[in-house]
C-alpha cells in the first residue's frame, strides 16, 4: 500500500478515547480510521487529523461487523 496517507502521532493515539463511550480506540492503519469496538464506530483520519464526530463516523455494521 502506498504511503499516501499521513500517519497519526502515536502520542496522540495514547490519549484519544471514543467521545461516546470514553473507552480507548484502536488504530486501523490500513483503512485510516480509529475504531471504537464498544460503540461499533470507525472515526476517519483526514490529513493526519482524527475526526471524532459521530456524524462522520462509519458504523462497523457497514462492513458486516468484521474487525
Short mmCIF file of N, CA and C in Angstrom, two decimals:
data_model
loop_
_atom_site.label_atom_id
_atom_site.label_comp_id
_atom_site.label_asym_id
_atom_site.label_seq_id
_atom_site.Cartn_x
_atom_site.Cartn_y
_atom_site.Cartn_z
N UNK A 1 0.85 -1.18 0.00
CA UNK A 1 0.00 0.00 0.00
C UNK A 1 0.89 1.24 0.00
N UNK A 2 0.66 2.19 -0.87
CA UNK A 2 1.48 3.39 -0.90
C UNK A 2 1.28 4.22 0.36
N UNK A 3 2.31 4.95 0.73
CA UNK A 3 2.24 5.80 1.92
C UNK A 3 1.65 7.16 1.58
N UNK A 4 0.49 7.19 0.95
CA UNK A 4 -0.15 8.46 0.59
C UNK A 4 -0.99 9.02 1.72
N UNK A 5 -1.19 8.25 2.78
CA UNK A 5 -1.96 8.70 3.93
C UNK A 5 -1.02 9.09 5.05
N UNK A 6 -1.17 10.29 5.58
CA UNK A 6 -0.32 10.64 6.72
C UNK A 6 -0.66 9.78 7.92
N UNK A 7 0.36 9.42 8.69
CA UNK A 7 0.12 8.65 9.90
C UNK A 7 -0.39 9.55 11.01
N UNK A 8 -0.70 8.90 12.10
CA UNK A 8 -1.17 9.63 13.28
C UNK A 8 -0.07 9.53 14.32
N UNK A 9 0.18 10.63 14.99
CA UNK A 9 1.20 10.68 16.04
C UNK A 9 0.85 9.65 17.12
N UNK A 10 1.75 8.71 17.39
CA UNK A 10 1.46 7.69 18.41
C UNK A 10 1.14 8.28 19.78
N UNK A 11 1.76 9.40 20.13
CA UNK A 11 1.46 10.05 21.42
C UNK A 11 0.01 10.51 21.46
N UNK A 12 -0.49 11.00 20.33
CA UNK A 12 -1.89 11.43 20.26
C UNK A 12 -2.81 10.23 20.46
N UNK A 13 -2.48 9.11 19.81
CA UNK A 13 -3.32 7.91 19.93
C UNK A 13 -3.42 7.42 21.37
N UNK A 14 -2.35 7.59 22.13
CA UNK A 14 -2.36 7.15 23.53
C UNK A 14 -3.41 7.89 24.35
N UNK A 15 -3.74 9.10 23.94
CA UNK A 15 -4.65 9.95 24.72
C UNK A 15 -6.07 10.01 24.20
N UNK A 16 -6.30 9.50 23.02
CA UNK A 16 -7.64 9.59 22.43
C UNK A 16 -8.55 8.49 22.96
N UNK A 17 -9.80 8.86 23.20
CA UNK A 17 -10.84 7.90 23.58
C UNK A 17 -12.07 8.20 22.73
N UNK A 18 -12.96 7.25 22.66
CA UNK A 18 -14.21 7.44 21.93
C UNK A 18 -15.02 8.54 22.63
N UNK A 19 -15.51 9.52 21.88
CA UNK A 19 -16.29 10.59 22.51
C UNK A 19 -17.62 10.10 23.07
N UNK A 20 -18.10 8.96 22.63
CA UNK A 20 -19.37 8.44 23.14
C UNK A 20 -19.19 7.55 24.36
N UNK A 21 -18.24 6.62 24.27
CA UNK A 21 -18.08 5.63 25.34
C UNK A 21 -16.96 5.96 26.31
N UNK A 22 -16.07 6.87 25.93
CA UNK A 22 -14.88 7.23 26.72
C UNK A 22 -13.91 6.07 26.89
N UNK A 23 -14.03 5.08 26.00
CA UNK A 23 -13.14 3.92 26.02
C UNK A 23 -12.03 4.12 24.98
N UNK A 24 -10.89 3.42 25.17
CA UNK A 24 -9.79 3.54 24.21
C UNK A 24 -10.20 3.13 22.80
N UNK A 25 -9.48 3.69 21.85
CA UNK A 25 -9.70 3.39 20.43
C UNK A 25 -8.55 2.54 19.91
N UNK A 26 -8.83 1.79 18.85
CA UNK A 26 -7.74 1.07 18.20
C UNK A 26 -7.56 1.66 16.81
N UNK A 27 -6.31 1.73 16.39
CA UNK A 27 -5.94 2.35 15.12
C UNK A 27 -5.91 1.31 14.02
N UNK A 28 -6.68 1.54 12.97
CA UNK A 28 -6.66 0.70 11.77
C UNK A 28 -5.90 1.47 10.69
N UNK A 29 -4.61 1.21 10.57
CA UNK A 29 -3.75 1.95 9.63
C UNK A 29 -4.16 1.69 8.19
N UNK A 30 -4.60 0.48 7.89
CA UNK A 30 -4.97 0.13 6.52
C UNK A 30 -6.15 0.98 6.02
N UNK A 31 -7.11 1.19 6.87
CA UNK A 31 -8.29 1.97 6.48
C UNK A 31 -8.19 3.44 6.88
N UNK A 32 -7.19 3.78 7.68
CA UNK A 32 -7.04 5.16 8.12
C UNK A 32 -8.16 5.59 9.04
N UNK A 33 -8.45 4.74 10.04
CA UNK A 33 -9.57 5.00 10.95
C UNK A 33 -9.18 4.67 12.38
N UNK A 34 -9.89 5.28 13.29
CA UNK A 34 -9.82 4.91 14.70
C UNK A 34 -11.10 4.16 15.02
N UNK A 35 -10.97 2.99 15.60
CA UNK A 35 -12.11 2.10 15.82
C UNK A 35 -12.51 2.10 17.29
N UNK A 36 -13.81 2.30 17.51
CA UNK A 36 -14.39 2.13 18.84
C UNK A 36 -15.18 0.83 18.81
N UNK A 37 -14.60 -0.22 19.38
CA UNK A 37 -15.28 -1.52 19.39
C UNK A 37 -16.56 -1.47 20.21
N UNK A 38 -16.54 -0.70 21.30
CA UNK A 38 -17.71 -0.62 22.17
C UNK A 38 -18.88 0.07 21.48
N UNK A 39 -18.60 1.16 20.75
CA UNK A 39 -19.67 1.91 20.07
C UNK A 39 -19.93 1.37 18.66
N UNK A 40 -19.06 0.45 18.19
CA UNK A 40 -19.18 -0.10 16.84
C UNK A 40 -19.12 1.01 15.78
N UNK A 41 -18.16 1.94 15.98
CA UNK A 41 -17.97 3.06 15.07
C UNK A 41 -16.52 3.16 14.64
N UNK A 42 -16.32 3.69 13.44
CA UNK A 42 -14.98 3.95 12.92
C UNK A 42 -14.89 5.43 12.59
N UNK A 43 -13.98 6.12 13.26
CA UNK A 43 -13.78 7.55 13.03
C UNK A 43 -12.68 7.73 12.00
N UNK A 44 -12.93 8.53 10.96
CA UNK A 44 -11.91 8.70 9.91
C UNK A 44 -10.75 9.58 10.38
N UNK A 45 -9.62 9.39 9.71
CA UNK A 45 -8.46 10.25 9.92
C UNK A 45 -8.21 10.94 8.59
N UNK A 46 -8.26 12.25 8.59
CA UNK A 46 -8.07 13.04 7.36
C UNK A 46 -6.86 13.94 7.51
N UNK A 47 -5.91 13.79 6.61
CA UNK A 47 -4.67 14.58 6.66
C UNK A 47 -3.99 14.49 8.02
N UNK A 48 -4.03 13.29 8.61
CA UNK A 48 -3.38 13.07 9.90
C UNK A 48 -4.17 13.53 11.10
N UNK A 49 -5.39 14.02 10.87
CA UNK A 49 -6.22 14.54 11.97
C UNK A 49 -7.43 13.64 12.18
N UNK A 50 -7.57 13.04 13.36
CA UNK A 50 -8.76 12.24 13.64
C UNK A 50 -10.01 13.12 13.70
N UNK A 51 -11.05 12.70 13.01
CA UNK A 51 -12.33 13.42 13.01
C UNK A 51 -13.25 12.67 13.96
N UNK A 52 -13.35 13.18 15.18
CA UNK A 52 -14.04 12.48 16.25
C UNK A 52 -15.49 12.96 16.41
N UNK A 53 -16.22 12.97 15.32
CA UNK A 53 -17.62 13.40 15.33
C UNK A 53 -18.51 12.22 14.96
N UNK A 54 -19.55 12.00 15.73
CA UNK A 54 -20.48 10.89 15.46
C UNK A 54 -21.08 10.99 14.07
N UNK A 55 -21.35 12.23 13.63
CA UNK A 55 -22.00 12.42 12.32
C UNK A 55 -21.14 11.98 11.15
N UNK A 56 -19.83 11.91 11.32
CA UNK A 56 -18.96 11.49 10.21
C UNK A 56 -18.40 10.09 10.43
N UNK A 57 -18.66 9.50 11.59
CA UNK A 57 -18.18 8.15 11.87
C UNK A 57 -18.95 7.14 11.03
N UNK A 58 -18.24 6.06 10.68
CA UNK A 58 -18.84 4.96 9.91
C UNK A 58 -19.22 3.85 10.89
N UNK A 59 -20.41 3.33 10.71
CA UNK A 59 -20.84 2.21 11.54
C UNK A 59 -20.08 0.95 11.12
N UNK A 60 -19.59 0.18 12.09
CA UNK A 60 -18.91 -1.06 11.76
C UNK A 60 -19.85 -2.07 11.15
N UNK A 61 -21.15 -1.87 11.32
CA UNK A 61 -22.13 -2.75 10.68
C UNK A 61 -22.06 -2.61 9.16
N UNK A 62 -21.51 -1.49 8.66
CA UNK A 62 -21.40 -1.28 7.22
C UNK A 62 -20.49 -2.29 6.55
N UNK A 63 -19.56 -2.89 7.31
CA UNK A 63 -18.68 -3.90 6.73
C UNK A 63 -18.92 -5.28 7.34
N UNK A 64 -20.15 -5.50 7.74
CA UNK A 64 -20.53 -6.80 8.25
C UNK A 64 -20.10 -7.05 9.69
N UNK A 65 -19.64 -5.97 10.36
CA UNK A 65 -19.25 -6.10 11.75
C UNK A 65 -17.90 -6.75 11.93
N UNK A 66 -17.15 -6.96 10.85
CA UNK A 66 -15.84 -7.58 10.99
C UNK A 66 -14.86 -6.62 11.60
N UNK A 67 -13.88 -7.18 12.32
CA UNK A 67 -12.86 -6.35 12.97
C UNK A 67 -11.54 -6.54 12.28
#
